[in-house]
Amino acid sequence: MTASLVIWFLLITFSLSAMILSIGAGLPLVHLLMTGLVSVGIALVAIFENVKLRREGANRTTVAASTARNMGFVYVWGAVAIAITYLFLLQWKEWWQFFLAFAVAGTLCLFYANTITRDQEAGRVDETVLGIGHKLTWVQLVGMVIAMVGMLIDGKMTRYLTPRYTDWAGQNIFFFGAMALALISAYALWAARDDSTRTAKQH
């Protein structure tokens, strides 16, 4: 987990630096590219950690905690990126609403991860809580896919072409944050289904 946290810190630091520089230089397409690349990198870190835990024989609680923690980091990344962008670089009246949404979602994910980890350390496994987490992962996956499709249909990813729209950087963060969450959710759900299938065959 320590190694993944270091990678997370480096990715977030790199992404924020690249995003700040691209906005300052007036290069929205570079901002789009960097945000996209970093979001994929973030998702891959989360997925590789999930794979590693499963190969090591980690139990469901450990895997679920890791997945929720990584989802929380994505939301935190989005919240920090939005705050820095609209406090210091661009103007957008509604930015704080999206910042709060990301911050609250990130806090809930991290709280969930810490809660089930503490339960496990105390020798308890709450199947109900794990089941709720599984269902919420489905909700998140569907929600993120719908959000991305909606943004593409509404032309949100080309807002930078109209100077009066200063929310273009936020739209990039929303879209690629949603992509990272969708990828993490999709793999977690696929792997959990695969585990269930193998367990059923063994019995």
PDB file of C-alpha atoms in Angstrom:
ATOM      1  CA  MET A   1       0.000   0.000   0.000  1.00  0.00           C
ATOM      2  CA  THR A   2       2.906   2.361   0.738  1.00  0.00           C
ATOM      3  CA  ALA A   3       4.226   1.976  -2.813  1.00  0.00           C
ATOM      4  CA  SER A   4       0.818   2.729  -4.303  1.00  0.00           C
ATOM      5  CA  LEU A   5       0.494   5.841  -2.125  1.00  0.00           C
ATOM      6  CA  VAL A   6       3.857   7.084  -3.392  1.00  0.00           C
ATOM      7  CA  ILE A   7       2.758   6.486  -6.989  1.00  0.00           C
ATOM      8  CA  TRP A   8      -0.532   8.260  -6.263  1.00  0.00           C
ATOM      9  CA  PHE A   9       1.317  11.252  -4.819  1.00  0.00           C
ATOM     10  CA  LEU A  10       3.622  11.446  -7.833  1.00  0.00           C
ATOM     11  CA  LEU A  11       0.721  11.150 -10.294  1.00  0.00           C
ATOM     12  CA  ILE A  12      -1.328  13.815  -8.550  1.00  0.00           C
ATOM     13  CA  THR A  13       1.668  16.164  -8.268  1.00  0.00           C
ATOM     14  CA  PHE A  14       2.585  15.654 -11.924  1.00  0.00           C
ATOM     15  CA  SER A  15      -0.983  16.072 -13.132  1.00  0.00           C
ATOM     16  CA  LEU A  16      -1.619  19.250 -11.161  1.00  0.00           C
ATOM     17  CA  SER A  17       1.673  20.762 -12.335  1.00  0.00           C
ATOM     18  CA  ALA A  18       0.950  19.905 -15.978  1.00  0.00           C
ATOM     19  CA  MET A  19      -2.616  21.194 -15.744  1.00  0.00           C
ATOM     20  CA  ILE A  20      -1.522  24.472 -14.145  1.00  0.00           C
ATOM     21  CA  LEU A  21       1.173  25.035 -16.764  1.00  0.00           C
ATOM     22  CA  SER A  22      -1.165  24.268 -19.670  1.00  0.00           C
ATOM     23  CA  ILE A  23      -3.822  26.666 -18.369  1.00  0.00           C
ATOM     24  CA  GLY A  24      -1.230  29.368 -17.749  1.00  0.00           C
ATOM     25  CA  ALA A  25       0.122  28.930 -21.270  1.00  0.00           C
ATOM     26  CA  GLY A  26      -3.366  29.045 -22.776  1.00  0.00           C
ATOM     27  CA  LEU A  27      -3.138  25.519 -24.167  1.00  0.00           C
ATOM     28  CA  PRO A  28      -6.520  23.857 -23.556  1.00  0.00           C
ATOM     29  CA  LEU A  29      -5.755  20.869 -25.785  1.00  0.00           C
ATOM     30  CA  VAL A  30      -2.605  20.131 -23.788  1.00  0.00           C
ATOM     31  CA  HIS A  31      -4.704  20.354 -20.625  1.00  0.00           C
ATOM     32  CA  LEU A  32      -7.177  17.912 -22.178  1.00  0.00           C
ATOM     33  CA  LEU A  33      -4.398  15.504 -23.146  1.00  0.00           C
ATOM     34  CA  MET A  34      -2.610  15.641 -19.797  1.00  0.00           C
ATOM     35  CA  THR A  35      -5.827  15.225 -17.821  1.00  0.00           C
ATOM     36  CA  GLY A  36      -6.747  12.234 -19.968  1.00  0.00           C
ATOM     37  CA  LEU A  37      -3.354  10.557 -19.665  1.00  0.00           C
ATOM     38  CA  VAL A  38      -3.208  11.049 -15.922  1.00  0.00           C
ATOM     39  CA  SER A  39      -6.743   9.714 -15.415  1.00  0.00           C
ATOM     40  CA  VAL A  40      -5.830   6.521 -17.271  1.00  0.00           C
ATOM     41  CA  GLY A  41      -2.640   6.272 -15.216  1.00  0.00           C
ATOM     42  CA  ILE A  42      -4.623   6.696 -12.011  1.00  0.00           C
ATOM     43  CA  ALA A  43      -7.048   3.955 -13.044  1.00  0.00           C
ATOM     44  CA  LEU A  44      -4.204   1.595 -13.958  1.00  0.00           C
ATOM     45  CA  VAL A  45      -2.529   2.088 -10.571  1.00  0.00           C
ATOM     46  CA  ALA A  46      -5.799   1.161  -8.863  1.00  0.00           C
ATOM     47  CA  ILE A  47      -6.375  -1.853 -11.111  1.00  0.00           C
ATOM     48  CA  PHE A  48      -2.810  -3.158 -10.721  1.00  0.00           C
ATOM     49  CA  GLU A  49      -3.136  -2.888  -6.945  1.00  0.00           C
ATOM     50  CA  ASN A  50      -6.385  -4.849  -7.142  1.00  0.00           C
ATOM     51  CA  VAL A  51      -4.714  -7.527  -9.273  1.00  0.00           C
ATOM     52  CA  LYS A  52      -1.754  -7.738  -6.885  1.00  0.00           C
ATOM     53  CA  LEU A  53      -3.986  -8.167  -3.845  1.00  0.00           C
ATOM     54  CA  ARG A  54      -5.985 -10.936  -5.516  1.00  0.00           C
ATOM     55  CA  ARG A  55      -2.857 -12.786  -6.588  1.00  0.00           C
ATOM     56  CA  GLU A  56      -1.608 -12.621  -3.006  1.00  0.00           C
ATOM     57  CA  GLY A  57      -4.861 -14.177  -1.830  1.00  0.00           C
ATOM     58  CA  ALA A  58      -6.233 -11.104  -0.082  1.00  0.00           C
ATOM     59  CA  ASN A  59      -9.751 -11.447   1.307  1.00  0.00           C
ATOM     60  CA  ARG A  60     -12.802  -9.556   0.042  1.00  0.00           C
ATOM     61  CA  THR A  61     -12.576  -6.880   2.717  1.00  0.00           C
ATOM     62  CA  THR A  62      -8.977  -5.998   1.881  1.00  0.00           C
ATOM     63  CA  VAL A  63      -9.753  -5.801  -1.838  1.00  0.00           C
ATOM     64  CA  ALA A  64     -12.911  -3.763  -1.248  1.00  0.00           C
ATOM     65  CA  ALA A  65     -11.043  -1.347   1.021  1.00  0.00           C
ATOM     66  CA  SER A  66      -8.320  -0.881  -1.592  1.00  0.00           C
ATOM     67  CA  THR A  67     -10.886  -0.251  -4.325  1.00  0.00           C
ATOM     68  CA  ALA A  68     -12.831   2.270  -2.233  1.00  0.00           C
ATOM     69  CA  ARG A  69      -9.622   4.013  -1.195  1.00  0.00           C
ATOM     70  CA  ASN A  70      -8.495   4.398  -4.798  1.00  0.00           C
ATOM     71  CA  MET A  71     -11.911   5.724  -5.790  1.00  0.00           C
ATOM     72  CA  GLY A  72     -11.602   8.219  -2.960  1.00  0.00           C
ATOM     73  CA  PHE A  73      -8.222   9.344  -4.254  1.00  0.00           C
ATOM     74  CA  VAL A  74      -9.756  10.027  -7.681  1.00  0.00           C
ATOM     75  CA  TYR A  75     -12.415  12.233  -6.112  1.00  0.00           C
ATOM     76  CA  VAL A  76      -9.789  14.013  -3.994  1.00  0.00           C
ATOM     77  CA  TRP A  77      -7.666  14.579  -7.107  1.00  0.00           C
ATOM     78  CA  GLY A  78     -10.680  16.109  -8.838  1.00  0.00           C
ATOM     79  CA  ALA A  79     -11.521  18.316  -5.867  1.00  0.00           C
ATOM     80  CA  VAL A  80      -7.958  19.619  -5.527  1.00  0.00           C
ATOM     81  CA  ALA A  81      -7.628  20.198  -9.286  1.00  0.00           C
ATOM     82  CA  ILE A  82     -10.901  22.141  -9.425  1.00  0.00           C
ATOM     83  CA  ALA A  83      -9.995  24.235  -6.368  1.00  0.00           C
ATOM     84  CA  ILE A  84      -6.555  25.189  -7.668  1.00  0.00           C
ATOM     85  CA  THR A  85      -7.882  25.924 -11.149  1.00  0.00           C
ATOM     86  CA  TYR A  86     -10.704  28.221 -10.095  1.00  0.00           C
ATOM     87  CA  LEU A  87      -9.137  29.845  -7.057  1.00  0.00           C
ATOM     88  CA  PHE A  88      -5.964  30.894  -8.832  1.00  0.00           C
ATOM     89  CA  LEU A  89      -6.179  30.512 -12.615  1.00  0.00           C
ATOM     90  CA  LEU A  90      -9.672  30.843 -14.077  1.00  0.00           C
ATOM     91  CA  GLN A  91     -13.025  32.308 -13.044  1.00  0.00           C
ATOM     92  CA  TRP A  92     -16.179  30.201 -12.787  1.00  0.00           C
ATOM     93  CA  LYS A  93     -18.946  30.984 -10.312  1.00  0.00           C
ATOM     94  CA  GLU A  94     -20.210  27.420  -9.933  1.00  0.00           C
ATOM     95  CA  TRP A  95     -16.848  25.773  -9.300  1.00  0.00           C
ATOM     96  CA  TRP A  96     -17.324  25.462  -5.545  1.00  0.00           C
ATOM     97  CA  GLN A  97     -20.447  23.302  -5.962  1.00  0.00           C
ATOM     98  CA  PHE A  98     -18.513  20.716  -7.941  1.00  0.00           C
ATOM     99  CA  PHE A  99     -15.572  20.987  -5.556  1.00  0.00           C
ATOM    100  CA  LEU A 100     -17.868  20.158  -2.641  1.00  0.00           C
ATOM    101  CA  ALA A 101     -19.428  17.232  -4.520  1.00  0.00           C
ATOM    102  CA  PHE A 102     -16.003  15.747  -5.269  1.00  0.00           C
ATOM    103  CA  ALA A 103     -14.752  16.393  -1.734  1.00  0.00           C
ATOM    104  CA  VAL A 104     -17.798  14.793  -0.096  1.00  0.00           C
ATOM    105  CA  ALA A 105     -17.688  11.753  -2.404  1.00  0.00           C
ATOM    106  CA  GLY A 106     -13.971  11.331  -1.752  1.00  0.00           C
ATOM    107  CA  THR A 107     -14.461  11.599   2.002  1.00  0.00           C
ATOM    108  CA  LEU A 108     -17.233   8.986   1.936  1.00  0.00           C
ATOM    109  CA  CYS A 109     -15.087   6.560  -0.080  1.00  0.00           C
ATOM    110  CA  LEU A 110     -12.144   6.949   2.295  1.00  0.00           C
ATOM    111  CA  PHE A 111     -14.441   6.639   5.315  1.00  0.00           C
ATOM    112  CA  TYR A 112     -15.901   3.416   3.898  1.00  0.00           C
ATOM    113  CA  ALA A 113     -12.416   2.014   3.232  1.00  0.00           C
ATOM    114  CA  ASN A 114     -11.208   2.847   6.736  1.00  0.00           C
ATOM    115  CA  THR A 115     -14.389   1.497   8.351  1.00  0.00           C
ATOM    116  CA  ILE A 116     -14.242  -1.956   6.758  1.00  0.00           C
ATOM    117  CA  THR A 117     -10.483  -2.094   7.384  1.00  0.00           C
ATOM    118  CA  ARG A 118     -11.018  -1.429  11.093  1.00  0.00           C
ATOM    119  CA  ASP A 119     -13.760  -4.058  11.196  1.00  0.00           C
ATOM    120  CA  GLN A 120     -11.408  -6.592   9.649  1.00  0.00           C
ATOM    121  CA  GLU A 121      -8.634  -5.749  12.102  1.00  0.00           C
ATOM    122  CA  ALA A 122     -11.138  -6.308  14.908  1.00  0.00           C
ATOM    123  CA  GLY A 123     -12.004  -9.720  13.464  1.00  0.00           C
ATOM    124  CA  ARG A 124     -15.373  -8.681  12.044  1.00  0.00           C
ATOM    125  CA  VAL A 125     -16.606  -8.998   8.457  1.00  0.00           C
ATOM    126  CA  ASP A 126     -19.853  -7.167   7.717  1.00  0.00           C
ATOM    127  CA  GLU A 127     -21.315  -8.813   4.623  1.00  0.00           C
ATOM    128  CA  THR A 128     -24.110  -6.238   4.524  1.00  0.00           C
ATOM    129  CA  VAL A 129     -21.653  -3.348   4.309  1.00  0.00           C
ATOM    130  CA  LEU A 130     -19.633  -5.170   1.643  1.00  0.00           C
ATOM    131  CA  GLY A 131     -22.836  -5.825  -0.294  1.00  0.00           C
ATOM    132  CA  ILE A 132     -23.797  -2.154  -0.125  1.00  0.00           C
ATOM    133  CA  GLY A 133     -20.353  -1.227  -1.424  1.00  0.00           C
ATOM    134  CA  HIS A 134     -20.784  -3.648  -4.323  1.00  0.00           C
ATOM    135  CA  LYS A 135     -24.159  -2.154  -5.255  1.00  0.00           C
ATOM    136  CA  LEU A 136     -22.827   1.399  -5.000  1.00  0.00           C
ATOM    137  CA  THR A 137     -19.971   0.439  -7.317  1.00  0.00           C
ATOM    138  CA  TRP A 138     -22.560  -0.589  -9.911  1.00  0.00           C
ATOM    139  CA  VAL A 139     -24.411   2.697  -9.406  1.00  0.00           C
ATOM    140  CA  GLN A 140     -21.172   4.611  -9.804  1.00  0.00           C
ATOM    141  CA  LEU A 141     -20.197   2.746 -12.975  1.00  0.00           C
ATOM    142  CA  VAL A 142     -23.555   3.387 -14.633  1.00  0.00           C
ATOM    143  CA  GLY A 143     -23.583   6.989 -13.439  1.00  0.00           C
ATOM    144  CA  MET A 144     -20.094   7.721 -14.745  1.00  0.00           C
ATOM    145  CA  VAL A 145     -20.826   6.202 -18.157  1.00  0.00           C
ATOM    146  CA  ILE A 146     -24.049   8.203 -18.450  1.00  0.00           C
ATOM    147  CA  ALA A 147     -22.210  11.356 -17.390  1.00  0.00           C
ATOM    148  CA  MET A 148     -19.481  10.877 -20.011  1.00  0.00           C
ATOM    149  CA  VAL A 149     -21.961  10.173 -22.803  1.00  0.00           C
ATOM    150  CA  GLY A 150     -24.021  13.180 -21.770  1.00  0.00           C
ATOM    151  CA  MET A 151     -20.987  15.462 -21.777  1.00  0.00           C
ATOM    152  CA  LEU A 152     -20.002  14.337 -25.259  1.00  0.00           C
ATOM    153  CA  ILE A 153     -23.527  14.819 -26.596  1.00  0.00           C
ATOM    154  CA  ASP A 154     -23.806  18.267 -24.999  1.00  0.00           C
ATOM    155  CA  GLY A 155     -20.470  19.381 -26.436  1.00  0.00           C
ATOM    156  CA  LYS A 156     -18.892  19.935 -23.023  1.00  0.00           C
ATOM    157  CA  MET A 157     -15.493  18.772 -24.235  1.00  0.00           C
ATOM    158  CA  THR A 158     -15.263  21.564 -26.819  1.00  0.00           C
ATOM    159  CA  ARG A 159     -16.136  24.449 -24.482  1.00  0.00           C
ATOM    160  CA  TYR A 160     -12.595  25.781 -24.838  1.00  0.00           C
ATOM    161  CA  LEU A 161     -13.465  26.883 -28.394  1.00  0.00           C
ATOM    162  CA  THR A 162     -15.698  29.625 -26.960  1.00  0.00           C
ATOM    163  CA  PRO A 163     -13.640  32.103 -24.868  1.00  0.00           C
ATOM    164  CA  ARG A 164     -16.577  33.149 -22.676  1.00  0.00           C
ATOM    165  CA  TYR A 165     -16.867  29.600 -21.320  1.00  0.00           C
ATOM    166  CA  THR A 166     -14.270  29.330 -18.582  1.00  0.00           C
ATOM    167  CA  ASP A 167     -15.525  25.992 -17.304  1.00  0.00           C
ATOM    168  CA  TRP A 168     -13.639  24.051 -19.990  1.00  0.00           C
ATOM    169  CA  ALA A 169     -10.890  22.996 -17.559  1.00  0.00           C
ATOM    170  CA  GLY A 170     -13.497  21.780 -15.101  1.00  0.00           C
ATOM    171  CA  GLN A 171     -15.221  19.809 -17.849  1.00  0.00           C
ATOM    172  CA  ASN A 172     -11.938  18.055 -18.628  1.00  0.00           C
ATOM    173  CA  ILE A 173     -11.538  17.141 -14.965  1.00  0.00           C
ATOM    174  CA  PHE A 174     -15.143  15.913 -14.729  1.00  0.00           C
ATOM    175  CA  PHE A 175     -14.937  13.810 -17.872  1.00  0.00           C
ATOM    176  CA  PHE A 176     -11.632  12.118 -17.204  1.00  0.00           C
ATOM    177  CA  GLY A 177     -12.321  11.758 -13.498  1.00  0.00           C
ATOM    178  CA  ALA A 178     -15.502   9.930 -14.501  1.00  0.00           C
ATOM    179  CA  MET A 179     -13.466   7.796 -16.898  1.00  0.00           C
ATOM    180  CA  ALA A 180     -11.013   6.805 -14.160  1.00  0.00           C
ATOM    181  CA  LEU A 181     -13.862   5.934 -11.789  1.00  0.00           C
ATOM    182  CA  ALA A 182     -15.643   3.943 -14.499  1.00  0.00           C
ATOM    183  CA  LEU A 183     -12.501   1.929 -15.264  1.00  0.00           C
ATOM    184  CA  ILE A 184     -11.812   1.209 -11.593  1.00  0.00           C
ATOM    185  CA  SER A 185     -15.448   0.259 -10.983  1.00  0.00           C
ATOM    186  CA  ALA A 186     -15.688  -1.927 -14.085  1.00  0.00           C
ATOM    187  CA  TYR A 187     -12.583  -3.919 -13.211  1.00  0.00           C
ATOM    188  CA  ALA A 188     -13.602  -4.311  -9.567  1.00  0.00           C
ATOM    189  CA  LEU A 189     -17.014  -5.646 -10.588  1.00  0.00           C
ATOM    190  CA  TRP A 190     -15.573  -7.949 -13.254  1.00  0.00           C
ATOM    191  CA  ALA A 191     -12.969  -9.358 -10.859  1.00  0.00           C
ATOM    192  CA  ALA A 192     -15.562  -9.889  -8.125  1.00  0.00           C
ATOM    193  CA  ARG A 193     -17.776 -11.781 -10.572  1.00  0.00           C
ATOM    194  CA  ASP A 194     -14.812 -13.865 -11.678  1.00  0.00           C
ATOM    195  CA  ASP A 195     -14.009 -14.705  -8.060  1.00  0.00           C
ATOM    196  CA  SER A 196     -17.591 -15.765  -7.446  1.00  0.00           C
ATOM    197  CA  THR A 197     -17.546 -17.990 -10.534  1.00  0.00           C
ATOM    198  CA  ARG A 198     -14.349 -19.723  -9.447  1.00  0.00           C
ATOM    199  CA  THR A 199     -15.662 -20.222  -5.927  1.00  0.00           C
ATOM    200  CA  ALA A 200     -18.874 -21.773  -7.249  1.00  0.00           C
ATOM    201  CA  LYS A 201     -16.902 -24.184  -9.441  1.00  0.00           C
ATOM    202  CA  GLN A 202     -14.751 -25.243  -6.528  1.00  0.00           C
ATOM    203  CA  HIS A 203     -17.876 -26.197  -4.582  1.00  0.00           C
TER     204      HIS A 203
END
